[in-house]
């Protein structure tokens, strides 16, 4: 929650102070940004679809400086290089010509399939654009943040950075980003397994049959319509994919069992989040808690530790 909103529950003078706090901090050359985790692909939209998640999120603090320095804390931060040439946010700061002292508090574990590097890149792009008054729109910041993504994944993908910057459901193509404000309850179950995006891309089939293409188009259309209607049934139906997901499922111990358990508990659709290993389920609000505990149990029965986020589609990066 933005600091302004927290303080606005106190008395009137604090409320006015809270309103001006971000402006005062910006004048002092400082900003804080919260950028959400994301889930890319959603089954039928490989490398195109993405959603912002209400939780978890990365929080980064920025302070104008003569050169870029990076300090990391939080989930999996010990595995992320602080060298600006090897960190997603270093490339973003270069692209915006915006040197800063950057403190990143990771809420999104790396190699989770929840857009961890994209969340940091998105936060840096939105925050440095504001701090240095660069004047880019949210949509224009997407390819800038994607450059940061490329530092770790070896390729620039917009499907995670677009929702982290713009919020909601996004369709990212060569032509740009289409964004829809959607509200769908989700369960993200993250097993204690590491799958790198590079490895997950190596198993993607190079060809697909025409009948699979026809099915994918139908599912992608159903999912997009479901997002417009806030309809978990249609979204879940549209998450079905017979091309990329089955190939990647082999990298996730217990995927099939967790998927079947979630569907039996009422999930409307289940797929791999991004490159994995997080397993993502769409559902009705009333079923979410039961699905979350069922997915944890199913991983547990395979001897795989996991954690679960009961979440939903949320907004994009917030500056405060
Ligand atoms: N669409 C990408 C993949 C996600 O599934 O490999 C990482 O950006």
PDB file of C-alpha atoms and ligand atoms in Angstrom:
ATOM      1  CA  UNK A   1       0.000   0.000   0.000  1.00  0.00           C
ATOM      2  CA  UNK A   2       1.391   3.452  -0.860  1.00  0.00           C
ATOM      3  CA  UNK A   3       2.751   5.337   2.150  1.00  0.00           C
ATOM      4  CA  UNK A   4       0.362   8.191   1.369  1.00  0.00           C
ATOM      5  CA  UNK A   5      -2.607   5.916   1.917  1.00  0.00           C
ATOM      6  CA  UNK A   6      -1.219   4.484   5.161  1.00  0.00           C
ATOM      7  CA  UNK A   7      -0.710   7.936   6.628  1.00  0.00           C
ATOM      8  CA  UNK A   8      -4.068   9.206   5.425  1.00  0.00           C
ATOM      9  CA  UNK A   9      -5.757   7.130   8.148  1.00  0.00           C
ATOM     10  CA  UNK A  10      -4.144   9.416  10.767  1.00  0.00           C
ATOM     11  CA  UNK A  11      -5.151  13.002  11.525  1.00  0.00           C
ATOM     12  CA  UNK A  12      -5.675  15.790   8.973  1.00  0.00           C
ATOM     13  CA  UNK A  13      -2.230  17.386   9.092  1.00  0.00           C
ATOM     14  CA  UNK A  14      -0.550  14.025   8.587  1.00  0.00           C
ATOM     15  CA  UNK A  15      -2.913  13.441   5.682  1.00  0.00           C
ATOM     16  CA  UNK A  16      -1.715  16.625   3.937  1.00  0.00           C
ATOM     17  CA  UNK A  17       1.901  15.681   4.680  1.00  0.00           C
ATOM     18  CA  UNK A  18       1.334  12.220   3.211  1.00  0.00           C
ATOM     19  CA  UNK A  19      -0.110  13.686   0.031  1.00  0.00           C
ATOM     20  CA  UNK A  20       2.988  15.777  -0.563  1.00  0.00           C
ATOM     21  CA  UNK A  21       5.510  13.192   0.678  1.00  0.00           C
ATOM     22  CA  UNK A  22       6.313  11.676  -2.751  1.00  0.00           C
ATOM     23  CA  UNK A  23       6.817  15.172  -4.199  1.00  0.00           C
ATOM     24  CA  UNK A  24       9.082  16.171  -1.302  1.00  0.00           C
ATOM     25  CA  UNK A  25      11.140  12.985  -1.660  1.00  0.00           C
ATOM     26  CA  UNK A  26      11.421  13.507  -5.408  1.00  0.00           C
ATOM     27  CA  UNK A  27      12.670  17.077  -4.822  1.00  0.00           C
ATOM     28  CA  UNK A  28      15.284  15.548  -2.522  1.00  0.00           C
ATOM     29  CA  UNK A  29      16.273  13.166  -5.346  1.00  0.00           C
ATOM     30  CA  UNK A  30      14.676  10.028  -3.853  1.00  0.00           C
ATOM     31  CA  UNK A  31      11.812   7.713  -4.796  1.00  0.00           C
ATOM     32  CA  UNK A  32      10.391   4.339  -3.803  1.00  0.00           C
ATOM     33  CA  UNK A  33       8.633   2.085  -6.307  1.00  0.00           C
ATOM     34  CA  UNK A  34       6.643  -1.127  -5.807  1.00  0.00           C
ATOM     35  CA  UNK A  35       6.450  -3.302  -8.934  1.00  0.00           C
ATOM     36  CA  UNK A  36       4.339  -6.471  -8.954  1.00  0.00           C
ATOM     37  CA  UNK A  37       5.242 -10.026  -9.809  1.00  0.00           C
ATOM     38  CA  UNK A  38       3.689 -11.223 -13.037  1.00  0.00           C
ATOM     39  CA  UNK A  39       2.619 -14.398 -14.774  1.00  0.00           C
ATOM     40  CA  UNK A  40       3.494 -14.673 -18.470  1.00  0.00           C
ATOM     41  CA  UNK A  41       2.075 -16.940 -21.202  1.00  0.00           C
ATOM     42  CA  UNK A  42      -1.116 -18.085 -19.387  1.00  0.00           C
ATOM     43  CA  UNK A  43      -0.940 -21.271 -21.472  1.00  0.00           C
ATOM     44  CA  UNK A  44      -2.263 -20.216 -24.853  1.00  0.00           C
ATOM     45  CA  UNK A  45      -0.396 -16.884 -25.083  1.00  0.00           C
ATOM     46  CA  UNK A  46       3.247 -17.982 -25.198  1.00  0.00           C
ATOM     47  CA  UNK A  47       5.549 -14.930 -25.200  1.00  0.00           C
ATOM     48  CA  UNK A  48       2.522 -12.632 -25.649  1.00  0.00           C
ATOM     49  CA  UNK A  49       0.102 -12.734 -22.677  1.00  0.00           C
ATOM     50  CA  UNK A  50       0.873 -11.584 -19.152  1.00  0.00           C
ATOM     51  CA  UNK A  51      -0.891 -10.499 -15.967  1.00  0.00           C
ATOM     52  CA  UNK A  52       0.209  -8.381 -13.013  1.00  0.00           C
ATOM     53  CA  UNK A  53      -0.311 -10.096  -9.653  1.00  0.00           C
ATOM     54  CA  UNK A  54      -1.628  -8.254  -6.605  1.00  0.00           C
ATOM     55  CA  UNK A  55       1.163  -9.989  -4.654  1.00  0.00           C
ATOM     56  CA  UNK A  56       4.118 -10.640  -4.288  1.00  0.00           C
ATOM     57  CA  UNK A  57       6.133  -7.570  -5.431  1.00  0.00           C
ATOM     58  CA  UNK A  58       9.621  -6.034  -5.497  1.00  0.00           C
ATOM     59  CA  UNK A  59      10.229  -2.699  -3.757  1.00  0.00           C
ATOM     60  CA  UNK A  60      13.103  -0.520  -4.867  1.00  0.00           C
ATOM     61  CA  UNK A  61      14.456   2.727  -3.426  1.00  0.00           C
ATOM     62  CA  UNK A  62      16.188   5.151  -5.764  1.00  0.00           C
ATOM     63  CA  UNK A  63      18.442   8.069  -4.954  1.00  0.00           C
ATOM     64  CA  UNK A  64      20.096  10.264  -7.581  1.00  0.00           C
ATOM     65  CA  UNK A  65      23.875   9.690  -7.712  1.00  0.00           C
ATOM     66  CA  UNK A  66      26.894  10.196 -10.004  1.00  0.00           C
ATOM     67  CA  UNK A  67      27.028   6.506 -10.932  1.00  0.00           C
ATOM     68  CA  UNK A  68      24.875   3.403 -10.652  1.00  0.00           C
ATOM     69  CA  UNK A  69      25.270   1.279  -7.515  1.00  0.00           C
ATOM     70  CA  UNK A  70      23.017  -1.617  -6.545  1.00  0.00           C
ATOM     71  CA  UNK A  71      22.298  -3.214  -3.157  1.00  0.00           C
ATOM     72  CA  UNK A  72      20.126  -6.327  -2.952  1.00  0.00           C
ATOM     73  CA  UNK A  73      18.069  -7.737  -0.069  1.00  0.00           C
ATOM     74  CA  UNK A  74      15.093 -10.095   0.163  1.00  0.00           C
ATOM     75  CA  UNK A  75      14.066 -13.373  -1.487  1.00  0.00           C
ATOM     76  CA  UNK A  76      16.962 -15.029  -3.323  1.00  0.00           C
ATOM     77  CA  UNK A  77      18.971 -11.793  -3.346  1.00  0.00           C
ATOM     78  CA  UNK A  78      22.170 -13.709  -2.580  1.00  0.00           C
ATOM     79  CA  UNK A  79      22.000 -15.201  -6.087  1.00  0.00           C
ATOM     80  CA  UNK A  80      21.639 -11.886  -7.925  1.00  0.00           C
ATOM     81  CA  UNK A  81      24.778  -9.942  -8.902  1.00  0.00           C
ATOM     82  CA  UNK A  82      25.056  -6.374  -7.590  1.00  0.00           C
ATOM     83  CA  UNK A  83      27.374  -5.462 -10.487  1.00  0.00           C
ATOM     84  CA  UNK A  84      25.325  -2.984 -12.603  1.00  0.00           C
ATOM     85  CA  UNK A  85      26.602  -4.629 -15.808  1.00  0.00           C
ATOM     86  CA  UNK A  86      25.075  -7.955 -14.729  1.00  0.00           C
ATOM     87  CA  UNK A  87      21.892  -6.764 -13.018  1.00  0.00           C
ATOM     88  CA  UNK A  88      18.622  -6.001 -14.827  1.00  0.00           C
ATOM     89  CA  UNK A  89      18.313  -2.542 -13.322  1.00  0.00           C
ATOM     90  CA  UNK A  90      21.813  -1.489 -14.444  1.00  0.00           C
ATOM     91  CA  UNK A  91      20.788  -1.816 -18.098  1.00  0.00           C
ATOM     92  CA  UNK A  92      17.602   0.163 -17.421  1.00  0.00           C
ATOM     93  CA  UNK A  93      19.534   2.985 -15.711  1.00  0.00           C
ATOM     94  CA  UNK A  94      21.932   3.084 -18.696  1.00  0.00           C
ATOM     95  CA  UNK A  95      19.079   3.202 -21.197  1.00  0.00           C
ATOM     96  CA  UNK A  96      17.495   6.143 -19.336  1.00  0.00           C
ATOM     97  CA  UNK A  97      20.871   7.826 -18.678  1.00  0.00           C
ATOM     98  CA  UNK A  98      19.766   7.972 -15.040  1.00  0.00           C
ATOM     99  CA  UNK A  99      22.525   7.075 -12.564  1.00  0.00           C
ATOM    100  CA  UNK A 100      21.299   6.296  -9.058  1.00  0.00           C
ATOM    101  CA  UNK A 101      21.937   4.464  -5.831  1.00  0.00           C
ATOM    102  CA  UNK A 102      19.457   1.593  -6.170  1.00  0.00           C
ATOM    103  CA  UNK A 103      18.333  -0.573  -3.241  1.00  0.00           C
ATOM    104  CA  UNK A 104      16.257  -3.575  -4.302  1.00  0.00           C
ATOM    105  CA  UNK A 105      14.169  -5.512  -1.796  1.00  0.00           C
ATOM    106  CA  UNK A 106      13.165  -8.701  -3.603  1.00  0.00           C
ATOM    107  CA  UNK A 107       9.680  -9.972  -2.848  1.00  0.00           C
ATOM    108  CA  UNK A 108       9.794 -12.129  -5.959  1.00  0.00           C
ATOM    109  CA  UNK A 109      12.268 -15.020  -5.872  1.00  0.00           C
ATOM    110  CA  UNK A 110      14.495 -15.360  -8.986  1.00  0.00           C
ATOM    111  CA  UNK A 111      13.887 -18.303 -11.351  1.00  0.00           C
ATOM    112  CA  UNK A 112      10.330 -18.661 -10.050  1.00  0.00           C
ATOM    113  CA  UNK A 113       8.319 -18.030 -13.223  1.00  0.00           C
ATOM    114  CA  UNK A 114       6.825 -14.979 -11.523  1.00  0.00           C
ATOM    115  CA  UNK A 115       8.740 -12.341 -13.480  1.00  0.00           C
ATOM    116  CA  UNK A 116      11.338 -11.662 -10.789  1.00  0.00           C
ATOM    117  CA  UNK A 117      13.887  -9.862 -12.973  1.00  0.00           C
ATOM    118  CA  UNK A 118      11.064  -8.118 -14.851  1.00  0.00           C
ATOM    119  CA  UNK A 119       9.641  -6.693 -11.601  1.00  0.00           C
ATOM    120  CA  UNK A 120      12.999  -5.122 -10.720  1.00  0.00           C
ATOM    121  CA  UNK A 121      13.455  -3.833 -14.274  1.00  0.00           C
ATOM    122  CA  UNK A 122       9.910  -2.431 -14.324  1.00  0.00           C
ATOM    123  CA  UNK A 123      10.376  -0.711 -10.959  1.00  0.00           C
ATOM    124  CA  UNK A 124      13.651   0.837 -12.110  1.00  0.00           C
ATOM    125  CA  UNK A 125      12.167   2.018 -15.413  1.00  0.00           C
ATOM    126  CA  UNK A 126       9.114   3.618 -13.792  1.00  0.00           C
ATOM    127  CA  UNK A 127      11.088   5.134 -10.891  1.00  0.00           C
ATOM    128  CA  UNK A 128      14.061   6.496 -12.849  1.00  0.00           C
ATOM    129  CA  UNK A 129      11.747   7.933 -15.513  1.00  0.00           C
ATOM    130  CA  UNK A 130       9.974   9.849 -12.749  1.00  0.00           C
ATOM    131  CA  UNK A 131      13.103  10.790 -10.774  1.00  0.00           C
ATOM    132  CA  UNK A 132      14.839  12.238 -13.834  1.00  0.00           C
ATOM    133  CA  UNK A 133      11.657  13.589 -15.493  1.00  0.00           C
ATOM    134  CA  UNK A 134      12.354  11.661 -18.708  1.00  0.00           C
ATOM    135  CA  UNK A 135       8.700  11.944 -19.751  1.00  0.00           C
ATOM    136  CA  UNK A 136       8.147   8.448 -21.169  1.00  0.00           C
ATOM    137  CA  UNK A 137       4.644   6.974 -21.051  1.00  0.00           C
ATOM    138  CA  UNK A 138       4.108   3.632 -19.310  1.00  0.00           C
ATOM    139  CA  UNK A 139       3.861   1.901 -22.707  1.00  0.00           C
ATOM    140  CA  UNK A 140       7.095   3.534 -23.885  1.00  0.00           C
ATOM    141  CA  UNK A 141       8.863   2.239 -20.778  1.00  0.00           C
ATOM    142  CA  UNK A 142       8.091  -1.399 -21.664  1.00  0.00           C
ATOM    143  CA  UNK A 143      10.898  -1.906 -24.261  1.00  0.00           C
ATOM    144  CA  UNK A 144      13.295   0.012 -21.993  1.00  0.00           C
ATOM    145  CA  UNK A 145      12.603  -2.341 -19.078  1.00  0.00           C
ATOM    146  CA  UNK A 146      12.814  -5.315 -21.463  1.00  0.00           C
ATOM    147  CA  UNK A 147      16.457  -4.407 -22.142  1.00  0.00           C
ATOM    148  CA  UNK A 148      17.097  -5.095 -18.469  1.00  0.00           C
ATOM    149  CA  UNK A 149      15.320  -8.447 -18.753  1.00  0.00           C
ATOM    150  CA  UNK A 150      17.642  -9.387 -21.609  1.00  0.00           C
ATOM    151  CA  UNK A 151      20.667  -9.081 -19.285  1.00  0.00           C
ATOM    152  CA  UNK A 152      19.515 -12.147 -17.335  1.00  0.00           C
ATOM    153  CA  UNK A 153      17.404 -14.141 -19.777  1.00  0.00           C
ATOM    154  CA  UNK A 154      19.553 -13.529 -22.873  1.00  0.00           C
ATOM    155  CA  UNK A 155      16.511 -12.328 -24.800  1.00  0.00           C
ATOM    156  CA  UNK A 156      14.206  -9.307 -24.501  1.00  0.00           C
ATOM    157  CA  UNK A 157      10.667 -10.408 -23.532  1.00  0.00           C
ATOM    158  CA  UNK A 158       7.929  -7.861 -23.018  1.00  0.00           C
ATOM    159  CA  UNK A 159       5.396 -10.337 -21.631  1.00  0.00           C
ATOM    160  CA  UNK A 160       6.542  -9.919 -18.017  1.00  0.00           C
ATOM    161  CA  UNK A 161       7.652  -6.278 -17.999  1.00  0.00           C
ATOM    162  CA  UNK A 162       4.455  -5.059 -19.725  1.00  0.00           C
ATOM    163  CA  UNK A 163       2.043  -6.140 -16.952  1.00  0.00           C
ATOM    164  CA  UNK A 164       4.463  -5.152 -14.190  1.00  0.00           C
ATOM    165  CA  UNK A 165       4.577  -1.616 -15.610  1.00  0.00           C
ATOM    166  CA  UNK A 166       0.992  -1.263 -16.888  1.00  0.00           C
ATOM    167  CA  UNK A 167      -1.010  -3.594 -14.624  1.00  0.00           C
ATOM    168  CA  UNK A 168      -3.925  -5.876 -15.506  1.00  0.00           C
ATOM    169  CA  UNK A 169      -3.827  -8.272 -18.466  1.00  0.00           C
ATOM    170  CA  UNK A 170      -1.459  -7.379 -21.290  1.00  0.00           C
ATOM    171  CA  UNK A 171      -1.007  -8.545 -24.862  1.00  0.00           C
ATOM    172  CA  UNK A 172       2.560  -7.687 -25.899  1.00  0.00           C
ATOM    173  CA  UNK A 173       3.431  -7.972 -29.598  1.00  0.00           C
ATOM    174  CA  UNK A 174       5.883  -6.339 -32.028  1.00  0.00           C
ATOM    175  CA  UNK A 175       3.229  -3.654 -32.591  1.00  0.00           C
ATOM    176  CA  UNK A 176       3.102  -2.653 -28.911  1.00  0.00           C
ATOM    177  CA  UNK A 177       1.073  -3.481 -25.820  1.00  0.00           C
ATOM    178  CA  UNK A 178      -2.703  -3.778 -25.428  1.00  0.00           C
ATOM    179  CA  UNK A 179      -3.796  -3.556 -21.796  1.00  0.00           C
ATOM    180  CA  UNK A 180      -7.060  -4.619 -20.153  1.00  0.00           C
ATOM    181  CA  UNK A 181      -7.966  -3.999 -16.510  1.00  0.00           C
ATOM    182  CA  UNK A 182      -9.084  -7.450 -15.411  1.00  0.00           C
ATOM    183  CA  UNK A 183     -10.062  -8.960 -12.069  1.00  0.00           C
ATOM    184  CA  UNK A 184      -9.575 -12.720 -11.802  1.00  0.00           C
ATOM    185  CA  UNK A 185      -8.719 -14.626  -8.575  1.00  0.00           C
ATOM    186  CA  UNK A 186      -5.526 -16.685  -8.914  1.00  0.00           C
ATOM    187  CA  UNK A 187      -3.426 -19.148  -6.958  1.00  0.00           C
ATOM    188  CA  UNK A 188       0.335 -19.207  -7.607  1.00  0.00           C
ATOM    189  CA  UNK A 189       2.072 -22.247  -6.126  1.00  0.00           C
ATOM    190  CA  UNK A 190       5.886 -21.975  -6.143  1.00  0.00           C
ATOM    191  CA  UNK A 191       7.733 -25.261  -5.543  1.00  0.00           C
ATOM    192  CA  UNK A 192      11.219 -25.349  -4.110  1.00  0.00           C
ATOM    193  CA  UNK A 193      12.667 -26.171  -7.536  1.00  0.00           C
ATOM    194  CA  UNK A 194      14.764 -23.917  -9.776  1.00  0.00           C
ATOM    195  CA  UNK A 195      13.998 -23.754 -13.511  1.00  0.00           C
ATOM    196  CA  UNK A 196      16.015 -21.184 -15.448  1.00  0.00           C
ATOM    197  CA  UNK A 197      14.308 -19.372 -18.330  1.00  0.00           C
ATOM    198  CA  UNK A 198      17.159 -20.470 -20.606  1.00  0.00           C
ATOM    199  CA  UNK A 199      16.584 -24.167 -19.806  1.00  0.00           C
ATOM    200  CA  UNK A 200      12.820 -23.804 -20.186  1.00  0.00           C
ATOM    201  CA  UNK A 201      13.238 -22.190 -23.598  1.00  0.00           C
ATOM    202  CA  UNK A 202      15.496 -24.993 -24.794  1.00  0.00           C
ATOM    203  CA  UNK A 203      12.639 -27.509 -24.484  1.00  0.00           C
ATOM    204  CA  UNK A 204      10.074 -25.452 -26.419  1.00  0.00           C
ATOM    205  CA  UNK A 205       9.127 -27.415 -29.583  1.00  0.00           C
ATOM    206  CA  UNK A 206      10.275 -25.816 -32.825  1.00  0.00           C
ATOM    207  CA  UNK A 207       7.132 -26.816 -34.712  1.00  0.00           C
ATOM    208  CA  UNK A 208       3.422 -27.319 -34.006  1.00  0.00           C
ATOM    209  CA  UNK A 209       0.717 -29.090 -35.995  1.00  0.00           C
ATOM    210  CA  UNK A 210      -2.086 -27.145 -37.681  1.00  0.00           C
ATOM    211  CA  UNK A 211      -4.711 -28.672 -35.358  1.00  0.00           C
ATOM    212  CA  UNK A 212      -2.684 -27.442 -32.364  1.00  0.00           C
ATOM    213  CA  UNK A 213      -2.489 -23.987 -33.933  1.00  0.00           C
ATOM    214  CA  UNK A 214      -6.268 -23.936 -34.441  1.00  0.00           C
ATOM    215  CA  UNK A 215      -6.834 -25.009 -30.829  1.00  0.00           C
ATOM    216  CA  UNK A 216      -4.387 -22.394 -29.525  1.00  0.00           C
ATOM    217  CA  UNK A 217      -6.086 -19.577 -31.445  1.00  0.00           C
ATOM    218  CA  UNK A 218      -9.453 -20.627 -29.993  1.00  0.00           C
ATOM    219  CA  UNK A 219      -8.078 -20.802 -26.456  1.00  0.00           C
ATOM    220  CA  UNK A 220      -6.267 -17.466 -26.727  1.00  0.00           C
ATOM    221  CA  UNK A 221      -9.471 -15.819 -27.991  1.00  0.00           C
ATOM    222  CA  UNK A 222     -11.490 -17.363 -25.137  1.00  0.00           C
ATOM    223  CA  UNK A 223      -8.954 -16.163 -22.573  1.00  0.00           C
ATOM    224  CA  UNK A 224      -8.901 -12.618 -23.950  1.00  0.00           C
ATOM    225  CA  UNK A 225     -12.704 -12.453 -23.901  1.00  0.00           C
ATOM    226  CA  UNK A 226     -12.699 -13.846 -20.364  1.00  0.00           C
ATOM    227  CA  UNK A 227     -10.350 -11.088 -19.238  1.00  0.00           C
ATOM    228  CA  UNK A 228     -12.703  -8.449 -20.683  1.00  0.00           C
ATOM    229  CA  UNK A 229     -15.646 -10.026 -18.860  1.00  0.00           C
ATOM    230  CA  UNK A 230     -13.807 -10.827 -15.576  1.00  0.00           C
ATOM    231  CA  UNK A 231     -14.953 -14.399 -16.186  1.00  0.00           C
ATOM    232  CA  UNK A 232     -12.776 -17.041 -14.433  1.00  0.00           C
ATOM    233  CA  UNK A 233     -14.458 -19.905 -16.351  1.00  0.00           C
ATOM    234  CA  UNK A 234     -13.542 -18.493 -19.756  1.00  0.00           C
ATOM    235  CA  UNK A 235     -10.051 -17.483 -18.622  1.00  0.00           C
ATOM    236  CA  UNK A 236      -9.412 -20.961 -17.188  1.00  0.00           C
ATOM    237  CA  UNK A 237     -10.671 -22.617 -20.380  1.00  0.00           C
ATOM    238  CA  UNK A 238      -8.348 -20.378 -22.408  1.00  0.00           C
ATOM    239  CA  UNK A 239      -5.302 -21.404 -20.340  1.00  0.00           C
ATOM    240  CA  UNK A 240      -5.255 -24.847 -21.966  1.00  0.00           C
ATOM    241  CA  UNK A 241      -2.185 -25.418 -24.144  1.00  0.00           C
ATOM    242  CA  UNK A 242      -0.912 -28.570 -25.861  1.00  0.00           C
ATOM    243  CA  UNK A 243       2.263 -27.126 -27.414  1.00  0.00           C
ATOM    244  CA  UNK A 244       4.656 -25.489 -24.934  1.00  0.00           C
ATOM    245  CA  UNK A 245       3.234 -26.469 -21.525  1.00  0.00           C
ATOM    246  CA  UNK A 246       3.519 -30.287 -21.875  1.00  0.00           C
ATOM    247  CA  UNK A 247       7.198 -29.957 -22.914  1.00  0.00           C
ATOM    248  CA  UNK A 248       7.986 -27.722 -19.941  1.00  0.00           C
ATOM    249  CA  UNK A 249       5.935 -29.744 -17.456  1.00  0.00           C
ATOM    250  CA  UNK A 250       8.662 -32.406 -17.538  1.00  0.00           C
ATOM    251  CA  UNK A 251      10.995 -29.921 -15.797  1.00  0.00           C
ATOM    252  CA  UNK A 252       8.623 -29.562 -12.820  1.00  0.00           C
ATOM    253  CA  UNK A 253       8.461 -32.573 -10.505  1.00  0.00           C
ATOM    254  CA  UNK A 254       4.807 -33.099  -9.578  1.00  0.00           C
ATOM    255  CA  UNK A 255       3.288 -30.727 -12.160  1.00  0.00           C
ATOM    256  CA  UNK A 256       0.653 -33.193 -13.449  1.00  0.00           C
ATOM    257  CA  UNK A 257      -0.413 -34.217  -9.927  1.00  0.00           C
ATOM    258  CA  UNK A 258      -0.679 -30.584  -8.784  1.00  0.00           C
ATOM    259  CA  UNK A 259      -2.622 -29.636 -11.899  1.00  0.00           C
ATOM    260  CA  UNK A 260      -5.104 -32.497 -11.461  1.00  0.00           C
ATOM    261  CA  UNK A 261      -5.523 -31.753  -7.747  1.00  0.00           C
ATOM    262  CA  UNK A 262      -6.212 -28.056  -8.422  1.00  0.00           C
ATOM    263  CA  UNK A 263      -8.779 -28.862 -11.121  1.00  0.00           C
ATOM    264  CA  UNK A 264     -10.489 -31.362  -8.794  1.00  0.00           C
ATOM    265  CA  UNK A 265     -10.662 -28.630  -6.110  1.00  0.00           C
ATOM    266  CA  UNK A 266     -12.475 -26.309  -8.520  1.00  0.00           C
ATOM    267  CA  UNK A 267      -9.760 -24.463 -10.477  1.00  0.00           C
ATOM    268  CA  UNK A 268     -11.127 -23.307 -13.825  1.00  0.00           C
ATOM    269  CA  UNK A 269      -7.721 -23.670 -15.492  1.00  0.00           C
ATOM    270  CA  UNK A 270      -4.127 -24.521 -14.548  1.00  0.00           C
ATOM    271  CA  UNK A 271      -0.877 -23.846 -16.335  1.00  0.00           C
ATOM    272  CA  UNK A 272       2.820 -23.096 -15.823  1.00  0.00           C
ATOM    273  CA  UNK A 273       3.498 -19.490 -14.870  1.00  0.00           C
ATOM    274  CA  UNK A 274       6.064 -18.033 -17.281  1.00  0.00           C
ATOM    275  CA  UNK A 275       8.992 -20.384 -17.686  1.00  0.00           C
ATOM    276  CA  UNK A 276       8.111 -22.143 -14.387  1.00  0.00           C
ATOM    277  CA  UNK A 277       8.295 -23.694 -11.913  1.00  0.00           C
ATOM    278  CA  UNK A 278       5.326 -21.804 -10.399  1.00  0.00           C
ATOM    279  CA  UNK A 279       2.015 -23.495 -11.175  1.00  0.00           C
ATOM    280  CA  UNK A 280      -0.802 -20.998 -11.711  1.00  0.00           C
ATOM    281  CA  UNK A 281      -4.518 -21.682 -11.244  1.00  0.00           C
ATOM    282  CA  UNK A 282      -7.454 -19.438 -12.128  1.00  0.00           C
ATOM    283  CA  UNK A 283     -10.583 -19.829 -10.032  1.00  0.00           C
ATOM    284  CA  UNK A 284     -13.687 -18.332  -8.495  1.00  0.00           C
ATOM    285  CA  UNK A 285     -13.062 -16.332  -5.317  1.00  0.00           C
ATOM    286  CA  UNK A 286     -14.863 -18.850  -3.071  1.00  0.00           C
ATOM    287  CA  UNK A 287     -12.666 -21.762  -4.191  1.00  0.00           C
ATOM    288  CA  UNK A 288      -9.295 -20.032  -3.895  1.00  0.00           C
ATOM    289  CA  UNK A 289      -8.352 -21.025  -0.353  1.00  0.00           C
ATOM    290  CA  UNK A 290      -9.189 -24.709  -0.891  1.00  0.00           C
ATOM    291  CA  UNK A 291      -7.290 -24.805  -4.192  1.00  0.00           C
ATOM    292  CA  UNK A 292      -4.240 -23.224  -2.541  1.00  0.00           C
ATOM    293  CA  UNK A 293      -4.073 -25.842   0.213  1.00  0.00           C
ATOM    294  CA  UNK A 294      -4.732 -28.681  -2.258  1.00  0.00           C
ATOM    295  CA  UNK A 295      -1.848 -27.577  -4.499  1.00  0.00           C
ATOM    296  CA  UNK A 296       0.525 -27.388  -1.518  1.00  0.00           C
ATOM    297  CA  UNK A 297      -0.528 -30.879  -0.408  1.00  0.00           C
ATOM    298  CA  UNK A 298      -0.046 -32.294  -3.909  1.00  0.00           C
ATOM    299  CA  UNK A 299       3.532 -30.995  -4.090  1.00  0.00           C
ATOM    300  CA  UNK A 300       4.059 -32.260  -0.527  1.00  0.00           C
ATOM    301  CA  UNK A 301       2.957 -35.769  -1.526  1.00  0.00           C
ATOM    302  CA  UNK A 302       5.767 -35.734  -4.121  1.00  0.00           C
ATOM    303  CA  UNK A 303       8.229 -34.666  -1.422  1.00  0.00           C
ATOM    304  CA  UNK A 304       8.506 -31.167  -2.894  1.00  0.00           C
ATOM    305  CA  UNK A 305       8.350 -28.168  -0.534  1.00  0.00           C
ATOM    306  CA  UNK A 306       6.331 -25.268  -1.903  1.00  0.00           C
ATOM    307  CA  UNK A 307       4.799 -21.953  -0.928  1.00  0.00           C
ATOM    308  CA  UNK A 308       1.554 -20.561  -2.182  1.00  0.00           C
ATOM    309  CA  UNK A 309       0.239 -17.078  -2.953  1.00  0.00           C
ATOM    310  CA  UNK A 310      -3.509 -16.515  -2.901  1.00  0.00           C
ATOM    311  CA  UNK A 311      -3.620 -13.566  -5.228  1.00  0.00           C
ATOM    312  CA  UNK A 312      -5.500 -11.970  -8.150  1.00  0.00           C
ATOM    313  CA  UNK A 313      -4.805  -9.758 -11.145  1.00  0.00           C
ATOM    314  CA  UNK A 314      -3.640  -6.380  -9.849  1.00  0.00           C
ATOM    315  CA  UNK A 315      -2.317  -2.982 -10.875  1.00  0.00           C
ATOM    316  CA  UNK A 316       1.068  -1.958 -12.273  1.00  0.00           C
ATOM    317  CA  UNK A 317       4.113  -0.345 -10.653  1.00  0.00           C
ATOM    318  CA  UNK A 318       3.332   2.335  -8.052  1.00  0.00           C
ATOM    319  CA  UNK A 319       5.579   5.249  -7.110  1.00  0.00           C
ATOM    320  CA  UNK A 320       5.421   6.524  -3.543  1.00  0.00           C
TER     321      UNK A 320
HETATM  322  N1  LIG B   1       7.457 -16.010 -22.167  1.00  0.00           N
HETATM  323  C1  LIG B   1       8.709 -16.293 -21.503  1.00  0.00           C
HETATM  324  C2  LIG B   1       8.891 -17.790 -21.464  1.00  0.00           C
HETATM  325  C3  LIG B   1       8.662 -15.798 -20.080  1.00  0.00           C
HETATM  326  O1  LIG B   1       7.936 -18.473 -21.147  1.00  0.00           O
HETATM  327  O2  LIG B   1       9.979 -18.272 -21.729  1.00  0.00           O
HETATM  328  C4  LIG B   1       9.885 -15.096 -19.720  1.00  0.00           C
HETATM  329  O3  LIG B   1       9.786 -13.761 -20.150  1.00  0.00           O
END
